[in-house]
Amino acid sequence: MKLILLGAPFSGKGTLARKIQSDFNLVQISTGDLFRENIKNGTEVGNLAKTFIDKGQLVPDSVTISMLKARIANEDCKNGFILDGFPRTVQQAEALENLTKIDAVVLLDVPFDEIRRRALGRRTCSKCGEIYNTSSYDKTTCLKCGSPLFQRDDDNLETVNNRLEVYERQTAPLIDFYADRLFAVKGQDNPEDTYKPVKNFLEGKL
Ligand code: AMP
């Protein structure tokens, strides 16, 4: 199965992707993670991406599309994947249509006020990528692997507001683009409550 997770930043795409990945044995591909990996390794793509990411802007389509294209050509994607954070523009969605057939799109619906509240409390595991929020977990190490948690450079109010504006303008039009394959769910505070209807929906697709 080839699946897209659509939703504003902080809507819980990463957490949901991890749950789907383990139950349905699909590879999770996050373009944000791919960019961060490139930044850590000091690659050309990474250096270019950082200038956009730090401002809360999208990395140009040409760069993002070729990075994604290379990633989904890998052997581990043969049986399907979950795209988390791609596509984010209609141009990316059109490019993806030409590369492969997407079976379903899950939209995580969360009000922007709620997103701002979540945004500043997000902490990410430096090793396994597990996501926490200081409102429910205020320790500094990961429960799963014990590695230190960190706050992403782009998780600050100014950047978050920019990212929401970018989402509204450039990514929200994808809701119409994928209307024929879309399953919308409310992104709840408790990830299990969000996951249940999604799991039922995906089981119906098998
Ligand atoms: P994320 O981890 O998905 O929130 O992505 C972090 C940042 O990476 C975004 O704010 C963008 O600057 C950049 N990014 C991630 N995915 C894309 C994409 N599909 N198109 C353009 N920029 C992206």
Tab-separated table of C-alpha atoms and ligand atoms in Angstrom:
chain	number	residue	atom	x	y	z
A	1	MET	CA	0.000	0.000	0.000
A	2	LYS	CA	1.206	3.504	-0.847
A	3	LEU	CA	-0.071	6.059	1.572
A	4	ILE	CA	0.212	9.818	2.128
A	5	LEU	CA	-0.249	11.532	5.496
A	6	LEU	CA	-1.495	15.049	4.992
A	7	GLY	CA	-1.813	17.683	7.702
A	8	ALA	CA	-0.413	20.900	9.093
A	9	PRO	CA	2.858	20.871	11.019
A	10	PHE	CA	2.286	19.439	14.535
A	11	SER	CA	-0.903	17.684	13.483
A	12	GLY	CA	0.747	14.401	14.534
A	13	LYS	CA	1.811	12.946	11.175
A	14	GLY	CA	5.093	11.561	12.504
A	15	THR	CA	3.485	9.795	15.466
A	16	LEU	CA	0.719	8.353	13.305
A	17	ALA	CA	3.224	7.217	10.664
A	18	ARG	CA	5.185	5.287	13.284
A	19	LYS	CA	2.050	3.419	14.421
A	20	ILE	CA	1.042	2.540	10.860
A	21	GLN	CA	4.599	1.508	10.044
A	22	SER	CA	4.753	-1.113	12.771
A	23	ASP	CA	1.225	-2.534	12.246
A	24	PHE	CA	1.228	-2.571	8.443
A	25	ASN	CA	4.918	-3.148	7.829
A	26	LEU	CA	5.328	-0.129	5.566
A	27	VAL	CA	8.410	2.077	5.306
A	28	GLN	CA	7.956	5.588	6.684
A	29	ILE	CA	9.469	8.330	4.558
A	30	SER	CA	9.625	11.816	6.036
A	31	THR	CA	11.091	14.462	3.738
A	32	GLY	CA	11.701	16.618	6.847
A	33	ASP	CA	13.826	13.791	8.339
A	34	LEU	CA	15.663	13.330	5.026
A	35	PHE	CA	16.506	17.052	4.974
A	36	ARG	CA	17.646	16.977	8.624
A	37	GLU	CA	19.870	13.987	7.870
A	38	ASN	CA	21.388	15.887	4.939
A	39	ILE	CA	21.928	18.937	7.159
A	40	LYS	CA	23.667	16.778	9.799
A	41	ASN	CA	25.933	15.274	7.134
A	42	GLY	CA	26.697	18.705	5.641
A	43	THR	CA	25.638	17.725	2.112
A	44	GLU	CA	24.914	20.247	-0.637
A	45	VAL	CA	21.172	19.490	-0.399
A	46	GLY	CA	21.379	19.895	3.384
A	47	ASN	CA	23.097	23.283	3.248
A	48	LEU	CA	20.575	24.574	0.748
A	49	ALA	CA	17.566	23.146	2.632
A	50	LYS	CA	18.640	24.680	5.942
A	51	THR	CA	18.269	28.222	4.654
A	52	PHE	CA	14.585	27.540	3.903
A	53	ILE	CA	13.785	25.302	6.881
A	54	ASP	CA	15.106	27.801	9.431
A	55	LYS	CA	12.710	30.425	8.068
A	56	GLY	CA	9.715	28.061	8.030
A	57	GLN	CA	9.610	28.103	4.216
A	58	LEU	CA	9.369	25.158	1.866
A	59	VAL	CA	12.499	23.833	0.211
A	60	PRO	CA	12.173	24.367	-3.592
A	61	ASP	CA	10.129	21.694	-5.383
A	62	SER	CA	12.923	20.620	-7.747
A	63	VAL	CA	15.254	19.734	-4.843
A	64	THR	CA	12.535	18.041	-2.793
A	65	ILE	CA	11.120	16.033	-5.682
A	66	SER	CA	14.488	14.621	-6.783
A	67	MET	CA	15.364	13.668	-3.197
A	68	LEU	CA	12.010	11.886	-2.791
A	69	LYS	CA	12.289	10.214	-6.183
A	70	ALA	CA	15.660	8.706	-5.232
A	71	ARG	CA	14.307	7.541	-1.876
A	72	ILE	CA	11.235	5.713	-3.216
A	73	ALA	CA	13.373	3.962	-5.835
A	74	ASN	CA	15.048	2.040	-2.975
A	75	GLU	CA	14.421	-1.689	-2.647
A	76	ASP	CA	12.715	-1.252	0.777
A	77	CYS	CA	9.874	0.725	-0.856
A	78	LYS	CA	8.858	-2.066	-3.220
A	79	ASN	CA	5.907	-3.214	-1.098
A	80	GLY	CA	4.688	0.225	-0.213
A	81	PHE	CA	5.431	3.244	1.963
A	82	ILE	CA	3.961	6.018	4.063
A	83	LEU	CA	4.831	9.538	2.967
A	84	ASP	CA	4.962	11.942	5.902
A	85	GLY	CA	5.398	15.568	4.845
A	86	PHE	CA	5.378	14.967	1.087
A	87	PRO	CA	3.773	16.212	-1.094
A	88	ARG	CA	3.398	19.738	0.252
A	89	THR	CA	2.576	21.529	-3.019
A	90	VAL	CA	0.379	20.738	-6.009
A	91	GLN	CA	3.522	20.585	-8.156
A	92	GLN	CA	4.969	17.886	-5.873
A	93	ALA	CA	1.675	15.958	-5.990
A	94	GLU	CA	1.654	16.094	-9.783
A	95	ALA	CA	5.262	14.876	-9.934
A	96	LEU	CA	4.373	12.012	-7.587
A	97	GLU	CA	1.411	10.991	-9.762
A	98	ASN	CA	3.887	10.520	-12.603
A	99	LEU	CA	6.166	8.359	-10.451
A	100	THR	CA	3.724	5.953	-8.806
A	101	LYS	CA	0.106	5.275	-7.871
A	102	ILE	CA	-0.980	6.461	-4.409
A	103	ASP	CA	-3.698	4.269	-2.852
A	104	ALA	CA	-4.915	6.458	-0.010
A	105	VAL	CA	-4.435	9.816	1.686
A	106	VAL	CA	-5.101	10.351	5.391
A	107	LEU	CA	-5.783	13.940	6.438
A	108	LEU	CA	-5.071	14.870	10.060
A	109	ASP	CA	-7.367	17.703	11.007
A	110	VAL	CA	-6.251	19.894	13.954
A	111	PRO	CA	-7.304	23.513	14.648
A	112	PHE	CA	-4.419	26.014	14.302
A	113	ASP	CA	-4.817	27.267	17.920
A	114	GLU	CA	-4.284	23.735	19.142
A	115	ILE	CA	-1.268	23.417	16.852
A	116	ARG	CA	0.379	26.529	18.319
A	117	ARG	CA	-0.182	25.141	21.826
A	118	ARG	CA	1.460	21.843	20.884
A	119	ALA	CA	4.262	23.411	18.906
A	120	LEU	CA	6.398	24.881	21.636
A	121	GLY	CA	6.259	21.733	23.787
A	122	ARG	CA	7.426	19.266	21.155
A	123	ARG	CA	10.584	17.279	21.920
A	124	THR	CA	12.127	14.758	19.523
A	125	CYS	CA	14.424	11.819	20.311
A	126	SER	CA	17.863	12.428	18.811
A	127	LYS	CA	18.284	8.737	18.005
A	128	CYS	CA	14.991	6.971	17.213
A	129	GLY	CA	12.877	10.029	16.317
A	130	GLU	CA	10.141	9.295	18.890
A	131	ILE	CA	8.081	12.422	19.570
A	132	TYR	CA	7.007	13.710	23.019
A	133	ASN	CA	5.278	16.779	24.377
A	134	THR	CA	6.351	18.521	27.567
A	135	SER	CA	2.674	18.775	28.603
A	136	SER	CA	2.515	14.994	29.061
A	137	TYR	CA	6.213	14.045	29.426
A	138	ASP	CA	8.718	16.505	30.831
A	139	LYS	CA	11.863	14.325	31.081
A	140	THR	CA	14.921	14.858	28.889
A	141	THR	CA	15.554	11.281	27.701
A	142	CYS	CA	13.632	8.950	25.400
A	143	LEU	CA	11.433	6.275	27.023
A	144	LYS	CA	12.116	3.880	24.154
A	145	CYS	CA	15.881	4.104	23.677
A	146	GLY	CA	17.184	6.346	26.474
A	147	SER	CA	18.770	8.880	24.093
A	148	PRO	CA	18.564	12.632	24.762
A	149	LEU	CA	15.492	14.549	23.550
A	150	PHE	CA	15.940	17.836	21.727
A	151	GLN	CA	13.854	20.765	20.534
A	152	ARG	CA	14.076	21.271	16.776
A	153	ASP	CA	15.494	24.628	15.612
A	154	ASP	CA	12.283	25.256	13.648
A	155	ASP	CA	9.949	24.585	16.618
A	156	ASN	CA	9.639	28.233	17.728
A	157	LEU	CA	6.603	30.505	17.519
A	158	GLU	CA	7.758	32.730	14.657
A	159	THR	CA	8.715	29.792	12.456
A	160	VAL	CA	5.576	27.882	13.436
A	161	ASN	CA	3.366	30.796	12.366
A	162	ASN	CA	5.228	30.950	9.047
A	163	ARG	CA	4.821	27.224	8.578
A	164	LEU	CA	1.058	27.430	9.233
A	165	GLU	CA	0.730	30.224	6.689
A	166	VAL	CA	2.709	28.172	4.155
A	167	TYR	CA	0.509	25.141	4.882
A	168	GLU	CA	-2.680	27.114	4.328
A	169	ARG	CA	-1.472	28.624	1.058
A	170	GLN	CA	0.559	25.822	-0.529
A	171	THR	CA	-0.404	22.485	1.045
A	172	ALA	CA	-4.124	22.769	1.894
A	173	PRO	CA	-5.054	22.765	-1.848
A	174	LEU	CA	-3.967	19.095	-1.840
A	175	ILE	CA	-7.154	18.253	0.087
A	176	ASP	CA	-9.065	18.900	-3.156
A	177	PHE	CA	-6.364	17.303	-5.287
A	178	TYR	CA	-6.774	13.996	-3.433
A	179	ALA	CA	-10.540	14.222	-2.805
A	180	ASP	CA	-11.133	10.826	-4.451
A	181	ARG	CA	-8.746	9.010	-2.043
A	182	LEU	CA	-9.045	11.076	1.122
A	183	PHE	CA	-9.849	9.839	4.629
A	184	ALA	CA	-10.092	12.700	7.149
A	185	VAL	CA	-9.661	12.187	10.871
A	186	LYS	CA	-9.510	14.556	13.839
A	187	GLY	CA	-5.989	14.675	15.269
A	188	GLN	CA	-6.643	14.115	18.984
A	189	ASP	CA	-4.304	14.752	21.917
A	190	ASN	CA	-4.160	11.028	22.589
A	191	PRO	CA	-2.462	9.399	19.561
A	192	GLU	CA	-4.325	6.111	20.146
A	193	ASP	CA	-7.685	7.869	19.645
A	194	THR	CA	-6.448	9.285	16.344
A	195	TYR	CA	-5.020	5.979	15.219
A	196	LYS	CA	-8.115	3.757	15.796
A	197	PRO	CA	-10.278	5.042	12.895
A	198	VAL	CA	-7.215	5.220	10.623
A	199	LYS	CA	-6.357	1.600	11.388
A	200	ASN	CA	-9.927	0.517	10.551
A	201	PHE	CA	-9.800	2.469	7.321
A	202	LEU	CA	-6.459	0.963	6.284
A	203	GLU	CA	-7.536	-2.587	7.185
A	204	GLY	CA	-10.481	-2.081	4.843
A	205	LYS	CA	-8.008	-1.315	2.052
A	206	LEU	CA	-6.012	-4.559	2.426
B	1	AMP	P1	8.726	18.486	8.756
B	1	AMP	O1	9.688	17.709	9.580
B	1	AMP	O2	7.913	17.605	7.854
B	1	AMP	O3	7.879	19.419	9.569
B	1	AMP	O4	9.606	19.407	7.757
B	1	AMP	C1	10.478	20.402	8.250
B	1	AMP	C2	10.805	21.396	7.165
B	1	AMP	O5	11.442	20.720	6.059
B	1	AMP	C3	9.598	22.088	6.535
B	1	AMP	O6	9.164	23.223	7.297
B	1	AMP	C4	10.157	22.491	5.171
B	1	AMP	O7	11.009	23.618	5.278
B	1	AMP	C5	11.040	21.291	4.823
B	1	AMP	N1	10.259	20.278	4.067
B	1	AMP	C6	9.892	19.034	4.490
B	1	AMP	N2	9.166	18.385	3.552
B	1	AMP	C7	9.067	19.257	2.506
B	1	AMP	C8	8.420	19.191	1.241
B	1	AMP	N3	7.705	18.127	0.849
B	1	AMP	N4	8.544	20.276	0.417
B	1	AMP	C9	9.270	21.349	0.766
B	1	AMP	N5	9.874	21.489	1.957
B	1	AMP	C10	9.779	20.449	2.825
